[in-house]
Amino acid sequence: MTNDQQSEHSDQTVDELDAKLLLLLTDEPRLGVLECSRRLGVARGTVQARLDRLTERGVLTGFPPALDLGAMGYGLTAFAVVEIAQGRRAEVCEGLAAISEVCEVHATTGQGDLFVRMVARSNADLQRVVDHIVDVPHVRRLSTSIALSTPVPPRVRPLLERVKGRSPR
Amino acid sequence: MTNDQQSEHSDQTVDELDAKLLLLLTDEPRLGVLECSRRLGVARGTVQARLDRLTERGVLTGFPPALDLGAMGYGLTAFAVVEIAQGRRAEVCEGLAAISEVCEVHATTGQGDLFVRMVARSNADLQRVVDHIVDVPHVRRLSTSIALSTPVPPRVRPLLERVKGRSPR
DNA sequence: AGATCACTGTACAAATTGTCCAGTGAAATC
DNA sequence: GATTTCACTGGACAATTTGTACAGTGATCT
């Protein structure tokens, strides 16, 4: 037995072995290529090739350090829906990007609005951050809500697991 | 010169060297300890100790692989504000967590609501996912908006950079 | 039938890791 | 002021891993 990549020749960019590899690295990201090959029961070169290809395809973009902002003192996470003046998205985004506490901005459907994720050290600090955002030119209205808890932290696992064993749904 | 950690003895959990190290790893996550020490101009043991301590403190939680869901076929990202029946948060969250496409859930202030981030392969697929969410027991109302673009992708850099060089604001 | 592709298994030099240790300032403690 | 503690330096060593290359083998595509 040599080649056993019986992927469903679908246009999927990630086959079963890829998924297994990514799951493995999700659980233990510091594993080396050699160790991965052992755990997966494939040759080292295969793991290496897979990783290279995943990277080429743009699926795997890297292994950035995961930081717990809470442990860094930023215990508060908040979301904001920002209404802006028409046609000013680029400028507003630039303004938002200049605020350190702004960790993520999306342009969304709805009212040509922006959706912002931000962090702060305390309620008072959040106030300050919010004021900052409001101060960005062309920001019309800001609706903020604080994250009280995070029942489902950012995850990709289920998507990968579905590929691994062709699970349901 | 031996010890030069002139951090501002603030209650900060991350000093300048930590920040530099984390920034370095943010840019080139696959760097080894040795290479980091060279780039930072410190001894290898120092880098090792810093990483260990950052991990102990819970600041550095790991190096998970970063996947581009778009490249995996999930080209759509959407956000949803979910209104639920009072006192049913746990159950609803469980239901949401069971849906693979649900990548993140936060409980937020506002109306005891949930905030959901999800992905889908297409508009039709999104429809399916939304239907799924609506089908979760005790979900009362769902307000969905699609992410059209992401002007500021998830980032932590600015927060680290502020520590590195005591920048403004 | 022939070409291509992915994977296996092996090999070897170079680099990195995991550890340990002695020495040195700086800062905190007595 | 003396002492202890702490973080960092710099060096050393064995064990492991990486980068790379290459021949062999099925399966799939043309």
XYZ file of C-alpha atoms in Angstrom, chain B residues 12-81:
70
model
C 2.097 44.977 33.496
C 2.376 41.358 32.732
C 4.412 41.961 29.653
C 7.574 44.002 29.618
C 9.486 45.401 26.727
C 11.507 42.314 25.975
C 8.428 40.149 26.157
C 6.684 42.429 23.723
C 9.597 42.385 21.325
C 9.739 38.645 21.492
C 6.033 38.311 20.869
C 6.166 40.735 17.992
C 9.018 38.805 16.488
C 7.061 35.605 16.781
C 4.004 37.294 15.381
C 5.911 38.174 12.255
C 7.812 34.933 11.937
C 6.093 32.355 14.064
C 8.208 29.442 13.013
C 11.381 30.909 14.396
C 13.182 28.738 16.859
C 14.334 29.840 20.249
C 17.883 30.138 19.076
C 17.064 32.352 16.160
C 14.912 34.556 18.367
C 17.757 35.036 20.788
C 20.013 36.083 17.952
C 17.551 38.588 16.584
C 16.840 40.067 19.956
C 20.449 40.096 20.993
C 19.920 38.171 24.182
C 21.016 34.795 25.402
C 19.122 31.754 24.336
C 18.274 30.869 27.898
C 16.627 34.228 28.302
C 14.309 33.703 25.405
C 13.489 30.274 26.669
C 12.768 31.584 30.147
C 10.621 34.390 28.798
C 8.541 32.063 26.720
C 8.112 29.722 29.641
C 7.041 32.524 31.912
C 4.677 34.024 29.396
C 3.101 30.637 29.056
C 2.902 30.126 32.812
C 1.233 33.476 33.260
C -1.249 32.481 30.633
C -0.368 35.311 28.324
C 0.960 33.076 25.615
C -1.457 30.258 25.084
C 0.148 28.573 22.146
C 0.879 28.699 18.464
C -2.196 27.411 16.754
C -2.115 27.128 12.994
C -3.818 30.063 11.334
C -6.172 28.916 8.644
C -7.652 30.982 5.911
C -11.238 29.840 5.804
C -11.704 31.605 2.527
C -9.046 29.423 0.948
C -10.781 26.419 2.426
C -13.951 27.210 0.601
C -15.720 29.171 3.278
C -15.733 32.455 1.514
C -18.511 33.999 3.505
C -18.343 35.356 7.003
C -21.448 36.599 8.712
C -22.378 37.954 12.089
C -25.611 37.439 13.875
C -27.212 38.945 16.901
